[in-house]
Amino acid sequence: MEAATVKELYAGKGKYLHQRIQINGWVRTLRSSKTFGFIELNDGTFFSNLQVVFDENLANYKEVSKLITGSAIKVAGQLTESPGAKQPFELKAECIEIEGLSAPDYPLQKKRHTFEYLRTIAHLRSRTNTFSAVFRIRSVAAYAIHKFFQENGFVHVHTPIITGSDAEGAGEMFRLTTLDFDKPPRDEKGAVDFTKDFFGKETNLTVSGQLEAETYCMAFNKVYTFGPTFRAENSNTPRHAAEFWMIEPEIAFAGLRENMNLAEDMLKFIVSYVLENTPAEMQFLNSFVDKSLLERLTNIVKSDFGHLTYSQAVEILKKSGEQFEYPVAWGIDLQTEHERYITEKHFGKPVFVTDYPKEIKAFYMRLNDDGRTVAAMDLLVPGVGELVGGSQREERLDYLSKRMDELGLNKEDYWWYLDLRKYGGVRHAGFGLGFERLIMYLTGMTNIRDVISFPRTPKNAEF
RNA sequence: UCCUCGAUAGCUCAACGGUAGAGCAACCGGCUGUUAACCGGUAGGUUGUAGGUUCGAAUCCUACUCGGGGAGCCA
């Protein structure tokens, strides 16, 4: 008999009822009495479990009734309507084959565990309801992202993970080397001689694929990257990880307005797609993790995102009458508390803040006509804060060169980036979306370590 | 990195200067429709680590390690 899946049983709408089937899965919990018992079986294909009923007619009744949580079994029997209220059908076992026993010290109980404890058993936590929901949603969301961009004419670019430029300007980098740490080769000045290293120069793990993506944007018009990113910042917060995934679209012949429209369309598409395709998971998270999750996500799809400039945001904050811990003044970057006020209290929905002072933004952002702000945009969302950061890029070679000089950047390191402005450079724009922050937003999980399978954070690279 | 709170049985917690306990899990037994099943029993501990104060420390003090929350950096 070929094995069916629990997903098929739920999708089959009665097709399997009163049929003999086989299901392979893992015991989530077991309740037994003298002559019969129940097993909650999860086969990994679906969020919900299948209730298996077994009785003393089984040849191995005694062994089955003593199965420890986590054990793997194969069950053959007839699918019937269930008299119990909590499940539409159940499997009357005729034969249960024990495929892999679990040990008595199995660390997962049917009781609720703290997320902190589950992080210490990250190799097993995917067997819990919450992590089963989170990681299926993560998978579906990743698919939705590719679907959105592919269906809108974007080309997916795999930008390098190893980068030779040490000046991408987005934070501390992890150095990559094959040199012997105990006795590295030295040059005549006594410094480490990286010309003897694997690549013949200093190399690091990427902190952003944006600059490389821009080069492909000038060939394909619309491109996106979706890959891992590494930051060696000593950030100890629920929102930062040393290894995370980013989505970075880049569009040609487009400015800030098109950029914001793209971000809004993309976000709405992903949210709708996830809501539509993982209803059981969303319902569970809404009940046990974040009671306002469904309302918030539905609201996202329906509402038009807010728009205001940085200057307007500063005015609103000044007039708000709120007591902020940090002062509000034009020219200073918005603090987390300021961003939260704007998106959560003043607007109550996602908001684009645009046109920041050039001093607090990156060198590649396009200078506005006022000469003191750049065409930048941050998307702030309730609960998570900054979800998207982007800008129109400076396509004018003279402006870009001048700005790099002002900031003391070595233009030789960026020769290929500057070439883009020389050979048919056009208006273009793009943004970066932190994938894990999106997953946090989609699931209601409040710690980034709980939306990454094996999170890497300062002092933690277990597994 | 800074501020702050915490660490006691496998898990979740209690004991707040005077003999370390409970629920769940595990193990043994009972129970004919359970669903965080229920009922009875057994076993389980150098109280995060290292010092100090005290007749006596899980409890008070110091340092360190790890974890939570907040901040910075950012996505």
XYZ file of C-alpha atoms (C1' of nucleotides) in Angstrom:
538
model
C 0.000 0.000 0.000
C 1.345 3.387 -0.939
C 1.537 5.909 1.860
C -0.873 8.833 1.833
C -0.086 12.138 3.513
C -2.027 14.000 6.153
C -2.130 16.957 3.791
C -3.945 14.832 1.209
C -6.408 13.615 3.834
C -7.376 17.170 4.724
C -7.407 18.356 1.114
C -9.249 15.254 -0.128
C -12.643 16.335 1.242
C -13.837 12.872 2.185
C -12.171 11.089 -0.710
C -10.193 8.911 1.693
C -13.025 8.303 4.140
C -13.678 4.576 4.721
C -10.607 3.756 2.627
C -7.644 1.730 3.802
C -4.580 3.951 3.898
C -1.070 4.064 5.284
C 0.483 7.080 6.993
C 4.137 7.468 8.027
C 4.930 9.971 10.739
C 6.106 10.907 14.193
C 4.258 10.551 17.490
C 3.436 13.985 18.908
C 1.584 12.630 21.934
C 0.081 9.334 23.032
C -2.712 8.486 25.481
C -3.414 4.900 26.307
C -5.582 2.885 28.642
C -5.787 -0.860 29.303
C -7.210 -1.943 25.976
C -7.005 1.016 23.620
C -5.235 4.297 23.037
C -4.820 7.394 20.887
C -1.796 8.750 19.039
C -1.457 12.256 17.678
C 0.563 11.604 14.545
C 2.299 14.314 12.531
C 3.740 13.358 9.179
C 5.325 16.713 8.376
C 3.167 17.419 5.338
C 0.535 19.382 7.211
C 0.263 21.541 10.282
C -2.506 19.490 11.894
C -2.033 16.026 13.363
C -3.903 12.864 12.498
C -5.516 11.041 15.410
C -4.722 7.352 15.308
C -6.911 4.995 17.345
C -5.435 1.642 18.287
C -6.579 -1.224 20.478
C -5.454 -4.542 21.931
C -6.126 -6.365 18.668
C -2.742 -5.058 17.488
C -0.112 -7.783 17.665
C 2.277 -5.305 19.279
C -0.301 -3.456 21.403
C 1.898 -3.346 24.475
C 4.896 -1.850 22.654
C 2.718 0.687 20.845
C 0.973 1.834 24.022
C 4.379 2.578 25.554
C 5.789 4.524 22.614
C 7.658 7.620 23.657
C 6.896 10.993 22.120
C 9.002 11.572 19.033
C 8.982 7.949 17.855
C 8.544 7.287 14.132
C 5.865 4.822 13.059
C 4.006 3.523 10.020
C 0.299 3.065 10.493
C -2.070 1.149 8.201
C -5.787 1.127 8.751
C -9.129 2.591 7.820
C -9.945 6.283 7.868
C -13.237 6.921 9.647
C -15.289 9.811 10.906
C -14.207 10.793 14.392
C -16.740 11.017 17.221
C -14.399 13.463 18.991
C -15.007 17.156 18.500
C -11.435 18.180 17.772
C -10.847 16.356 14.500
C -13.003 15.539 11.480
C -11.603 12.040 10.974
C -9.263 9.517 12.550
C -7.304 6.457 11.527
C -8.376 3.100 12.978
C -5.060 1.270 13.118
C -4.918 -2.294 11.896
C -1.151 -2.450 11.918
C 1.462 -0.172 13.475
C 5.076 -0.699 12.500
C 7.644 0.953 14.734
C 10.174 2.557 12.413
C 12.362 4.447 14.887
C 12.004 4.498 18.664
C 12.504 7.682 20.620
C 14.432 7.674 23.915
C 12.887 8.415 27.341
C 14.854 11.645 27.643
C 13.196 13.162 24.544
C 13.413 16.881 25.376
C 10.072 17.979 23.924
C 6.983 17.662 26.044
C 3.364 18.140 25.125
C 3.462 21.028 27.559
C 4.381 24.513 26.421
C 8.099 25.322 26.334
C 9.779 28.702 26.430
C 11.354 29.936 23.191
C 14.618 30.386 25.101
C 14.739 26.698 25.948
C 13.768 25.651 22.445
C 16.713 27.635 21.051
C 19.024 25.293 22.948
C 17.490 22.359 21.050
C 17.209 24.023 17.661
C 17.676 20.631 15.972
C 14.381 19.437 17.487
C 12.272 22.568 17.795
C 10.984 22.273 14.221
C 8.807 19.440 15.580
C 6.756 21.846 17.688
C 3.552 23.525 16.551
C 4.946 27.050 16.618
C 8.138 26.297 14.718
C 6.315 24.057 12.300
C 4.075 27.040 11.504
C 6.901 29.592 11.363
C 9.140 27.604 9.065
C 6.409 26.525 6.694
C 5.428 30.185 6.434
C 9.062 31.089 5.842
C 9.177 28.638 2.951
C 5.906 29.869 1.458
C 6.983 33.512 1.827
C 10.265 32.811 0.026
C 8.311 31.250 -2.825
C 5.920 34.225 -2.877
C 8.848 36.601 -3.262
C 10.225 34.749 -6.278
C 6.730 34.437 -7.708
C 6.076 38.164 -7.365
C 9.301 39.241 -9.021
C 9.344 36.574 -11.718
C 5.761 37.346 -12.709
C 6.600 41.042 -12.905
C 9.508 40.641 -15.303
C 12.400 40.750 -12.841
C 15.589 38.753 -13.359
C 16.993 36.991 -10.316
C 20.708 37.732 -9.894
C 22.945 35.662 -7.633
C 25.408 38.216 -6.341
C 28.635 36.975 -4.742
C 28.835 35.934 -1.116
C 32.574 36.444 -1.046
C 33.419 40.044 -1.789
C 36.717 41.608 -2.650
C 35.637 45.122 -1.872
C 36.040 45.988 1.769
C 34.044 49.148 1.378
C 30.411 48.300 0.809
C 29.708 50.654 3.648
C 27.081 48.707 5.536
C 28.865 47.709 8.696
C 31.561 45.431 10.072
C 32.511 42.483 7.874
C 33.663 38.926 8.489
C 37.131 38.424 7.042
C 37.647 35.361 4.915
C 41.137 33.911 4.717
C 43.145 30.716 4.353
C 46.260 32.265 5.912
C 47.814 30.604 8.951
C 46.801 32.673 11.972
C 49.845 31.582 13.972
C 52.406 32.692 11.428
C 50.858 34.707 8.589
C 53.109 35.948 5.787
C 54.357 39.506 6.394
C 55.396 42.233 3.984
C 58.507 44.385 4.439
C 56.601 46.726 6.770
C 55.596 43.810 8.996
C 51.917 43.942 8.051
C 50.041 40.774 7.078
C 50.666 40.179 3.374
C 47.287 39.446 1.850
C 48.793 39.065 -1.620
C 49.761 35.621 -0.334
C 46.165 34.864 0.651
C 43.840 32.635 -1.393
C 42.420 35.449 -3.522
C 45.579 37.544 -3.488
C 43.795 40.311 -1.627
C 41.680 40.895 1.443
C 38.259 39.309 1.145
C 35.152 39.350 3.295
C 31.663 37.952 3.435
C 29.160 40.234 1.727
C 27.137 42.783 3.662
C 24.940 43.643 0.677
C 24.478 42.615 -2.926
C 23.225 46.023 -3.939
C 26.233 47.399 -5.782
C 26.593 44.231 -7.849
C 22.827 44.136 -8.425
C 22.983 47.664 -9.840
C 25.345 46.429 -12.564
C 22.826 43.800 -13.661
C 20.038 46.357 -13.432
C 21.823 48.318 -16.152
C 21.579 45.208 -18.354
C 18.226 43.628 -17.472
C 16.245 46.728 -16.424
C 14.557 44.979 -13.506
C 16.497 42.645 -11.224
C 16.407 41.317 -7.691
C 18.698 39.426 -5.376
C 17.634 37.084 -2.624
C 20.482 35.635 -0.633
C 22.421 35.465 2.615
C 24.154 38.478 4.098
C 26.680 38.728 6.905
C 27.298 41.445 9.459
C 29.974 41.226 12.122
C 28.320 43.898 14.260
C 28.170 43.119 17.960
C 24.412 43.614 17.966
C 22.544 41.928 20.794
C 18.916 42.570 20.019
C 15.861 40.524 19.059
C 16.050 42.054 15.555
C 19.670 41.429 14.534
C 21.565 38.361 13.411
C 25.096 37.933 12.060
C 23.753 35.874 9.157
C 20.447 36.786 7.573
C 18.747 36.901 4.189
C 17.964 39.983 2.159
C 15.875 40.769 -0.861
C 17.239 43.626 -2.947
C 15.325 44.667 -6.076
C 16.738 47.295 -8.406
C 14.760 48.990 -11.195
C 16.019 51.115 -14.118
C 14.377 54.197 -15.638
C 12.637 54.685 -12.327
C 12.725 56.989 -9.345
C 11.651 57.048 -5.719
C 7.918 56.979 -6.494
C 8.182 53.787 -8.564
C 10.431 52.340 -5.891
C 7.831 52.889 -3.175
C 5.051 51.516 -5.348
C 7.140 48.409 -5.919
C 7.757 47.915 -2.198
C 4.078 48.349 -1.417
C 2.905 45.992 -4.182
C 5.490 43.398 -3.205
C 4.581 43.467 0.466
C 0.878 43.220 -0.214
C 1.425 40.324 -2.582
C 3.523 38.381 -0.077
C 1.067 38.944 2.760
C -1.910 37.914 0.621
C -0.122 34.857 -0.682
C 0.868 33.673 2.778
C -2.609 34.301 4.198
C -4.124 32.317 1.353
C -1.723 29.395 1.392
C -1.050 28.771 5.096
C -4.440 29.272 6.777
C -3.919 26.597 9.467
C -0.546 28.023 10.449
C -1.806 31.606 10.511
C -4.784 30.631 12.621
C -2.532 28.868 15.123
C -0.138 31.817 15.399
C -3.062 34.184 15.778
C -4.342 32.123 18.715
C -1.105 31.352 20.536
C 1.563 33.871 19.513
C -0.028 37.186 18.546
C -3.768 37.729 18.911
C -3.751 40.749 16.609
C -1.808 39.048 13.815
C -4.608 38.335 11.331
C -6.217 41.703 11.845
C -2.916 43.472 11.302
C -2.043 41.524 8.154
C -5.500 41.866 6.642
C -5.251 45.572 7.328
C -1.951 45.761 5.438
C -3.467 44.312 2.297
C -6.409 46.697 2.394
C -4.788 49.969 3.426
C -2.855 52.421 1.283
C 0.526 53.023 2.859
C 1.187 56.473 4.274
C 3.718 58.888 2.778
C 5.575 61.757 4.362
C 8.977 63.380 4.175
C 11.565 63.269 6.896
C 11.025 67.012 7.428
C 7.285 66.470 7.903
C 8.011 63.609 10.310
C 10.182 65.878 12.413
C 7.378 68.479 12.525
C 4.806 65.871 13.566
C 7.086 64.589 16.320
C 7.766 68.102 17.587
C 4.049 68.924 17.716
C 3.043 65.530 19.159
C 3.345 66.584 22.775
C 4.954 63.210 23.508
C 7.831 63.007 25.940
C 10.596 61.308 23.965
C 13.765 60.059 25.568
C 15.811 61.379 22.661
C 15.428 64.895 21.273
C 13.813 65.533 17.903
C 15.634 67.928 15.613
C 16.103 68.267 11.874
C 19.383 66.632 10.885
C 19.353 63.938 13.551
C 18.290 60.452 12.551
C 14.923 59.230 13.819
C 15.193 57.021 16.899
C 13.294 53.768 17.284
C 10.809 55.501 19.611
C 10.195 58.200 16.986
C 9.627 55.676 14.212
C 7.200 53.748 16.373
C 5.233 56.885 17.191
C 4.903 57.757 13.517
C 3.800 54.348 12.269
C 1.899 53.063 15.303
C 0.282 56.119 16.877
C 0.119 58.832 14.253
C -0.711 56.698 11.187
C -1.585 53.249 12.534
C -0.403 51.640 9.294
C 2.769 51.211 7.223
C 4.361 54.540 6.323
C 7.071 55.597 3.882
C 9.374 58.278 5.219
C 11.342 59.958 2.428
C 13.969 62.612 1.701
C 16.338 62.325 4.650
C 19.271 64.690 5.248
C 22.188 63.501 3.142
C 24.488 63.396 6.169
C 22.667 60.458 7.751
C 22.344 58.364 4.607
C 24.628 56.350 2.312
C 26.872 57.876 -0.350
C 25.046 56.322 -3.322
C 21.682 57.973 -2.642
C 20.576 60.641 -5.142
C 20.927 64.242 -4.043
C 17.660 66.200 -4.183
C 17.405 69.631 -5.786
C 17.412 71.307 -2.366
C 21.028 70.184 -2.047
C 20.634 68.966 1.509
C 18.380 65.902 1.338
C 18.609 62.657 -0.616
C 15.927 60.596 -2.347
C 15.834 57.929 0.342
C 12.870 56.013 1.666
C 12.325 53.885 4.756
C 9.196 51.834 5.184
C 8.118 51.775 8.820
C 5.562 49.209 9.924
C 3.753 48.860 13.253
C 5.372 46.357 15.573
C 8.581 45.785 13.643
C 9.840 49.264 12.776
C 12.051 49.616 9.726
C 11.222 46.807 7.320
C 12.499 48.273 4.069
C 15.244 50.782 3.370
C 15.890 52.089 -0.109
C 16.608 55.012 -2.357
C 16.893 56.413 -5.805
C 20.556 55.972 -6.729
C 22.823 58.826 -7.746
C 23.200 58.289 -11.484
C 25.112 61.536 -12.186
C 28.833 60.755 -12.251
C 29.950 64.219 -11.139
C 27.573 64.294 -8.169
C 28.545 60.781 -7.113
C 32.280 61.489 -7.396
C 31.913 64.674 -5.386
C 29.990 62.896 -2.635
C 32.541 60.073 -2.422
C 35.319 62.635 -2.128
C 33.447 64.418 0.664
C 33.148 61.155 2.563
C 36.754 60.199 1.919
C 35.944 57.033 0.002
C 38.607 55.539 -2.220
C 37.145 55.778 -5.724
C 39.547 53.178 -7.101
C 37.776 50.558 -5.004
C 34.537 51.469 -6.765
C 35.859 51.761 -10.330
C 33.310 49.343 -11.742
C 30.449 50.995 -9.834
C 31.428 54.378 -11.238
C 31.677 52.871 -14.740
C 27.901 52.319 -14.639
C 27.460 56.099 -14.596
C 29.846 56.435 -17.505
C 28.389 53.902 -19.930
C 24.713 54.663 -20.372
C 23.812 55.299 -16.787
C 20.132 55.961 -16.159
C 17.840 56.920 -13.305
C 17.388 53.873 -11.136
C 16.271 52.919 -7.681
C 16.034 49.968 -5.338
C 15.626 48.834 -1.779
C 16.610 46.179 0.716
C 14.119 44.045 2.583
C 15.253 42.018 5.575
C 13.718 38.603 4.999
C 13.708 37.590 8.667
C 12.074 40.857 9.683
C 9.408 40.144 7.122
C 8.908 36.686 8.628
C 8.648 38.220 12.092
C 6.010 40.536 10.751
C 4.141 37.678 9.069
C 4.212 35.356 12.078
C 4.068 37.682 15.085
C 7.302 36.184 16.412
C 9.244 38.820 18.327
C 12.787 37.396 18.235
C 14.764 36.972 15.011
C 16.430 33.875 16.508
C 13.066 32.134 16.291
C 12.540 32.688 12.570
C 15.980 31.388 11.456
C 16.554 27.636 11.521
C 19.960 27.879 13.188
C 20.550 31.515 14.128
C 24.040 33.002 14.221
C 24.442 35.801 16.749
C 27.373 37.114 18.812
C 28.781 34.240 20.886
C 26.445 31.718 19.308
C 27.147 29.441 16.340
C 25.933 26.130 17.792
C 24.617 23.537 15.314
C 29.126 47.673 23.272
C 25.956 50.277 27.235
C 21.692 49.996 30.838
C 18.562 46.538 33.345
C 16.525 41.827 35.044
C 17.486 36.761 35.597
C 20.009 31.495 36.218
C 17.108 25.976 41.743
C 15.214 18.334 39.225
C 14.894 16.824 31.956
C 10.961 21.195 31.487
C 7.953 25.274 34.069
C 8.395 27.274 38.718
C 8.295 27.639 44.599
C 11.418 28.061 48.889
C 13.901 35.045 50.312
C 19.873 33.616 56.374
C 18.256 27.800 59.633
C 16.660 19.859 57.078
C 15.682 22.167 48.894
C 9.601 21.306 47.250
C 5.329 21.090 43.525
C 3.215 20.299 38.608
C 4.581 18.149 33.994
C 8.065 14.572 31.610
C 10.498 9.572 32.772
C 9.721 4.659 35.201
C 5.896 0.977 37.608
C 0.670 0.050 38.146
C -4.838 1.235 37.388
C -8.695 2.897 34.008
C -13.537 0.820 27.574
C -13.454 7.375 23.442
C -9.103 10.287 24.947
C -7.442 15.077 22.996
C -2.138 19.871 27.780
C -6.562 12.761 29.392
C -7.363 11.059 34.420
C -6.006 8.210 39.350
C -2.053 5.819 42.637
C 3.161 4.950 43.382
C 8.842 5.210 42.358
C 13.133 7.616 41.118
C 15.337 12.256 40.062
C 19.612 18.072 43.034
C 27.633 19.879 44.475
C 20.833 25.520 43.680
C 25.249 28.550 36.345
C 30.982 28.987 37.590
C 34.830 30.899 40.976
C 35.730 33.534 45.301
C 33.990 36.167 49.840
C 30.743 37.432 54.438
C 28.450 34.222 58.356
C 28.056 29.476 63.692
C 25.144 28.442 59.230
C 24.215 30.653 52.162
C 19.692 28.600 46.922
C 18.983 33.186 49.862
C 23.816 38.559 51.345
C 28.532 40.656 48.547
C 32.248 40.571 44.175
C 33.839 38.791 39.461
C 32.912 35.796 35.335
C 29.706 32.864 31.911
C 25.122 32.360 29.611
C 20.028 34.072 28.763
C 15.653 37.817 28.635
C 14.122 43.062 27.966
C 15.606 48.145 26.503
C 19.315 51.265 23.673
C 23.086 51.929 19.821
C 24.601 49.914 14.922
C 21.091 48.236 10.986
C 17.925 44.794 7.572
